[in-house]
PDB file of C-alpha atoms in Angstrom:
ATOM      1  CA  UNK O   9     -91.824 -72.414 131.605  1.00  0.00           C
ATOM      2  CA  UNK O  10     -91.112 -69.305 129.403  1.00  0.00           C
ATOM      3  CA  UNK O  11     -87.582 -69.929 127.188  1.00  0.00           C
ATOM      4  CA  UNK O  12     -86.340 -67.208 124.716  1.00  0.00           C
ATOM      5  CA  UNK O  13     -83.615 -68.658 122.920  1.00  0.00           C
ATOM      6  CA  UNK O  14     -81.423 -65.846 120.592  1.00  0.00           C
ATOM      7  CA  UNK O  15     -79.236 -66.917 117.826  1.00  0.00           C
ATOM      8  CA  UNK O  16     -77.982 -64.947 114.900  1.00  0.00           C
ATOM      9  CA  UNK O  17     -75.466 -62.777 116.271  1.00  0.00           C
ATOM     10  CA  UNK O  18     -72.235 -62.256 114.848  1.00  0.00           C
ATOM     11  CA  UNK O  19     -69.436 -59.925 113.542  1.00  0.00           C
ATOM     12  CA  UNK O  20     -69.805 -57.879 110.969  1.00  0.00           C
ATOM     13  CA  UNK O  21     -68.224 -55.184 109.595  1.00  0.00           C
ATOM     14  CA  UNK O  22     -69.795 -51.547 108.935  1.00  0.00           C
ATOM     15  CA  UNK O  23     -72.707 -51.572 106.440  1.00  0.00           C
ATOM     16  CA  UNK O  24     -73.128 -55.404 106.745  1.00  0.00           C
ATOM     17  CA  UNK O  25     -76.352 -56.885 107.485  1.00  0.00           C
ATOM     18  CA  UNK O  26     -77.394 -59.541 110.513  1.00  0.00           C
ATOM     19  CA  UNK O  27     -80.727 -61.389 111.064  1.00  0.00           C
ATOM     20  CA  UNK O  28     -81.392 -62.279 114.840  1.00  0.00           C
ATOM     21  CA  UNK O  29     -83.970 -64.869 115.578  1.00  0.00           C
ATOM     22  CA  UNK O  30     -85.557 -65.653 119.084  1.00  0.00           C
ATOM     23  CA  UNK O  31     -86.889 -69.373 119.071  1.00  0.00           C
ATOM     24  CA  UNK O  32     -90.064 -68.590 121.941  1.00  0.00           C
ATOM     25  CA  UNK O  33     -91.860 -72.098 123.977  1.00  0.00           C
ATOM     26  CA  UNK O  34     -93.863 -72.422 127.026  1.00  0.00           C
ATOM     27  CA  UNK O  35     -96.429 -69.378 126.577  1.00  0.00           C
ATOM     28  CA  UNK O  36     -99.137 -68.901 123.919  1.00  0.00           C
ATOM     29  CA  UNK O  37     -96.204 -66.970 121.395  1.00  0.00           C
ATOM     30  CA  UNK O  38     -99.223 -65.031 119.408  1.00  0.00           C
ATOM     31  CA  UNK O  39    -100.693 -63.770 122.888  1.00  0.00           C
ATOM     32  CA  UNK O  40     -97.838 -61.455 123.689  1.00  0.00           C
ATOM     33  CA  UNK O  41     -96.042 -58.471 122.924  1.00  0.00           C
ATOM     34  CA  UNK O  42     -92.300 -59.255 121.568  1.00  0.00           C
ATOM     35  CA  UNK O  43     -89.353 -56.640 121.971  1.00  0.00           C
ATOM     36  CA  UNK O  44     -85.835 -56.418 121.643  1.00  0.00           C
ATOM     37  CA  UNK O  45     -83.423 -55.329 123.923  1.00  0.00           C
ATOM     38  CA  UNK O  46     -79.923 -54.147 123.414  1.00  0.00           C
ATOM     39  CA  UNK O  47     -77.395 -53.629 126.811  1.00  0.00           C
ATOM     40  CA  UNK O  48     -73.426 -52.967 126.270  1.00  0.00           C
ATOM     41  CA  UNK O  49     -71.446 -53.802 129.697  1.00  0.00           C
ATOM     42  CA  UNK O  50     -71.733 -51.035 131.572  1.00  0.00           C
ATOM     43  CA  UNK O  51     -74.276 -49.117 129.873  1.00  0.00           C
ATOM     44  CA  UNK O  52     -77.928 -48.808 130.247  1.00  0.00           C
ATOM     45  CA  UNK O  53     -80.214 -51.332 128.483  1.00  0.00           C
ATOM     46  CA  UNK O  54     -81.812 -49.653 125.239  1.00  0.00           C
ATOM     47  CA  UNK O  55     -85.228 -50.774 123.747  1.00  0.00           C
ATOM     48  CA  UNK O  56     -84.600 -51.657 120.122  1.00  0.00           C
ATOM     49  CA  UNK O  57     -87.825 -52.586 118.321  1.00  0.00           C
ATOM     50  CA  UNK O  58     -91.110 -53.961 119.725  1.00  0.00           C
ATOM     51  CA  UNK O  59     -94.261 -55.768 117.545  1.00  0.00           C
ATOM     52  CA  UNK O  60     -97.958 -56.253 119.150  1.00  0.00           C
ATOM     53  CA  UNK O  61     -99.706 -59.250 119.092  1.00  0.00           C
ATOM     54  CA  UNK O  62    -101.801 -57.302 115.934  1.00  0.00           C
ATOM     55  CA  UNK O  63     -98.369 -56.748 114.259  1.00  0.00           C
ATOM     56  CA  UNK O  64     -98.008 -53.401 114.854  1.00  0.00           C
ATOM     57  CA  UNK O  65     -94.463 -52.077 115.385  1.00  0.00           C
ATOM     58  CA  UNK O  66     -92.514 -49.559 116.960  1.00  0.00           C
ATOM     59  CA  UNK O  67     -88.402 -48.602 116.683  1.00  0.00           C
ATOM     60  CA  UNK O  68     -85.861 -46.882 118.449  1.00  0.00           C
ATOM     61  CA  UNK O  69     -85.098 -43.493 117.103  1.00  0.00           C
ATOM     62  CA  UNK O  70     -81.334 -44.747 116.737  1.00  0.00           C
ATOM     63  CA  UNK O  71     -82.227 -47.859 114.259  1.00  0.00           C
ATOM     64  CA  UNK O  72     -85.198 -46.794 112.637  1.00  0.00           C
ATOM     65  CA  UNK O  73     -85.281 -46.967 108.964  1.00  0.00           C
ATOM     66  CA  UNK O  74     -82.490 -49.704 109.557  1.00  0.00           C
ATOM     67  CA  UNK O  75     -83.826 -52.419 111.570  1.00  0.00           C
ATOM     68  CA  UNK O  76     -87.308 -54.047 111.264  1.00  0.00           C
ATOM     69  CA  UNK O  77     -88.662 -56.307 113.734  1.00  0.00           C
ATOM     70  CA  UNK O  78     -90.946 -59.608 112.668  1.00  0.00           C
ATOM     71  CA  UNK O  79     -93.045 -62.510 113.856  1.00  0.00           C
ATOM     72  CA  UNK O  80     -94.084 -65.504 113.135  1.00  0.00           C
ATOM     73  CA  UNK O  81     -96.627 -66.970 115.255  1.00  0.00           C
ATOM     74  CA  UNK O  82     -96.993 -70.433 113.427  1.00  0.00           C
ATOM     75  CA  UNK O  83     -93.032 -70.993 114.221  1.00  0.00           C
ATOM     76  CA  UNK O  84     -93.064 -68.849 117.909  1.00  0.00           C
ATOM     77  CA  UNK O  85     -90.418 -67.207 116.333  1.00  0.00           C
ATOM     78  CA  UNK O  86     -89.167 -63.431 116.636  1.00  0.00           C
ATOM     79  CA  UNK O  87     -86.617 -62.015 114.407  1.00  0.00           C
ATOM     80  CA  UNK O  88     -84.852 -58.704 113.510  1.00  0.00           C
ATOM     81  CA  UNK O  89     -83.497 -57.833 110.136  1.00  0.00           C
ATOM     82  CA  UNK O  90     -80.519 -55.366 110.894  1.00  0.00           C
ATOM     83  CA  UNK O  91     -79.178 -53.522 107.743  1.00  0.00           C
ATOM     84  CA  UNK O  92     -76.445 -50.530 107.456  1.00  0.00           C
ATOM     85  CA  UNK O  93     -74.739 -51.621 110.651  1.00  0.00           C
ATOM     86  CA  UNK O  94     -72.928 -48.844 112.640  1.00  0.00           C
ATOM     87  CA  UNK O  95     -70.045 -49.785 115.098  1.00  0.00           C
ATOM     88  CA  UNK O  96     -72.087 -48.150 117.498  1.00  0.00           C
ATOM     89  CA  UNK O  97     -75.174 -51.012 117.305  1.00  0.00           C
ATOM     90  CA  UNK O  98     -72.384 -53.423 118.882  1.00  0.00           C
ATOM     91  CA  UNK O  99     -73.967 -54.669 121.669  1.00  0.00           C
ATOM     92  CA  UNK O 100     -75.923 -57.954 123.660  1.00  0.00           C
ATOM     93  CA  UNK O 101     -78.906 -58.407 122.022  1.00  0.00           C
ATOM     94  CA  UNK O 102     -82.164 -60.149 124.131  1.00  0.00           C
ATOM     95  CA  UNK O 103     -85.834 -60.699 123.148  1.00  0.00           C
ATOM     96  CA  UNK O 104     -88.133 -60.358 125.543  1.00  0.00           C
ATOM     97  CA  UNK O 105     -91.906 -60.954 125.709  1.00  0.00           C
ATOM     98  CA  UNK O 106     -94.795 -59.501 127.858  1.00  0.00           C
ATOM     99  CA  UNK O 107     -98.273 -61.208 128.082  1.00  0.00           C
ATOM    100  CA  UNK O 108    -100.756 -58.842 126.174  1.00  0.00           C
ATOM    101  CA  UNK O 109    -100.180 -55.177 124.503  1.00  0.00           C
ATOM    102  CA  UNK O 110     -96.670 -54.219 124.668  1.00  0.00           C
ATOM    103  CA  UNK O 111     -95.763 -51.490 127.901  1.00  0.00           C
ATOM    104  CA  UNK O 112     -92.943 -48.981 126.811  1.00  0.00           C
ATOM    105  CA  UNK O 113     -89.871 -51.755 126.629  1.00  0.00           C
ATOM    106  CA  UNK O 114     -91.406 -53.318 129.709  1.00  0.00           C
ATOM    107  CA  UNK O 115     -91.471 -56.782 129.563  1.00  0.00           C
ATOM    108  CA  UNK O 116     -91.403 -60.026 132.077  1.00  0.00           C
ATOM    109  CA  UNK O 117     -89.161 -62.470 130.594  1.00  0.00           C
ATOM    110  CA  UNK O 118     -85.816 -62.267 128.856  1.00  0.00           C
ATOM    111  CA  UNK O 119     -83.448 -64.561 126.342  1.00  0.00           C
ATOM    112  CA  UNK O 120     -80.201 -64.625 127.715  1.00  0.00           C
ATOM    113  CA  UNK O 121     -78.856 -62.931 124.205  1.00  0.00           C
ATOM    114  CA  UNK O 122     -76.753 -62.884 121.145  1.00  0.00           C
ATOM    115  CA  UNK O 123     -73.695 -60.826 121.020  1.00  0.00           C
ATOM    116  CA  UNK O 124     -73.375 -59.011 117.612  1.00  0.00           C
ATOM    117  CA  UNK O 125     -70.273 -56.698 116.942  1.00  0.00           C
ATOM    118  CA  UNK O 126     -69.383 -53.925 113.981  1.00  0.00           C
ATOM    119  CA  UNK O 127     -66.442 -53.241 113.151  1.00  0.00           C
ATOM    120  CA  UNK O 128     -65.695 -49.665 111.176  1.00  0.00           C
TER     121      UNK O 128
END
């Protein structure tokens, strides 16, 4: 079965740097689209960065220029450099995969997340 297994979260203060890594088994990794997700409690779930299976990639106006999503298919890994932290990036952060081109931040399976927090 699919597993999407997050590590890399932390705390950090502002300006600080994190690099999340999703560990991917049980689907054909270089197959699908990869995103990441980012959901505070209580607050809608934000797409963060997504990467095609071609390597293409597309951000989220808010970390753009900051943040920059990666793959590597012969480790069925995911990962995503964060640099210039804000408090405002605190947040669960999930990978999430969908067979094929990426939809929008659609996607049909989901990590169960890394928590990373900034502190100002």
């Amino acid at each position: 079965q699919v597993q999407l297994v997050e590590s890399g979260g932390g705390s950090v203060q502002s300006g600080g740097s994190l690099r999340l890594s999703c560990a991917a088994s049980g689907f054909s990794f270089s197959d699908f689209c990869m995103v990441w997700l980012r959901q505070a409690p209580g607050k809608e779930r934000e797409g963060v960065a997504r990467i095609e299976t071609d390597g293409t990639t597309a951000y989220a106006t808010s970390v753009k220029g900051r943040f920059t999503i990666s793959r590597e298919n012969a480790k069925n890994t995911l990962y995503l450099q964060m640099n210039s932290l804000k408090p405002d990036d605190t947040n669960m952060y999930f990978c999430a995969t969908l067979r094929g081109r990426c939809w929008g931040w659609g996607f049909s399976y989901r990590g169960q997340g890394t928590q990373v927090t900034v502190s100002s």
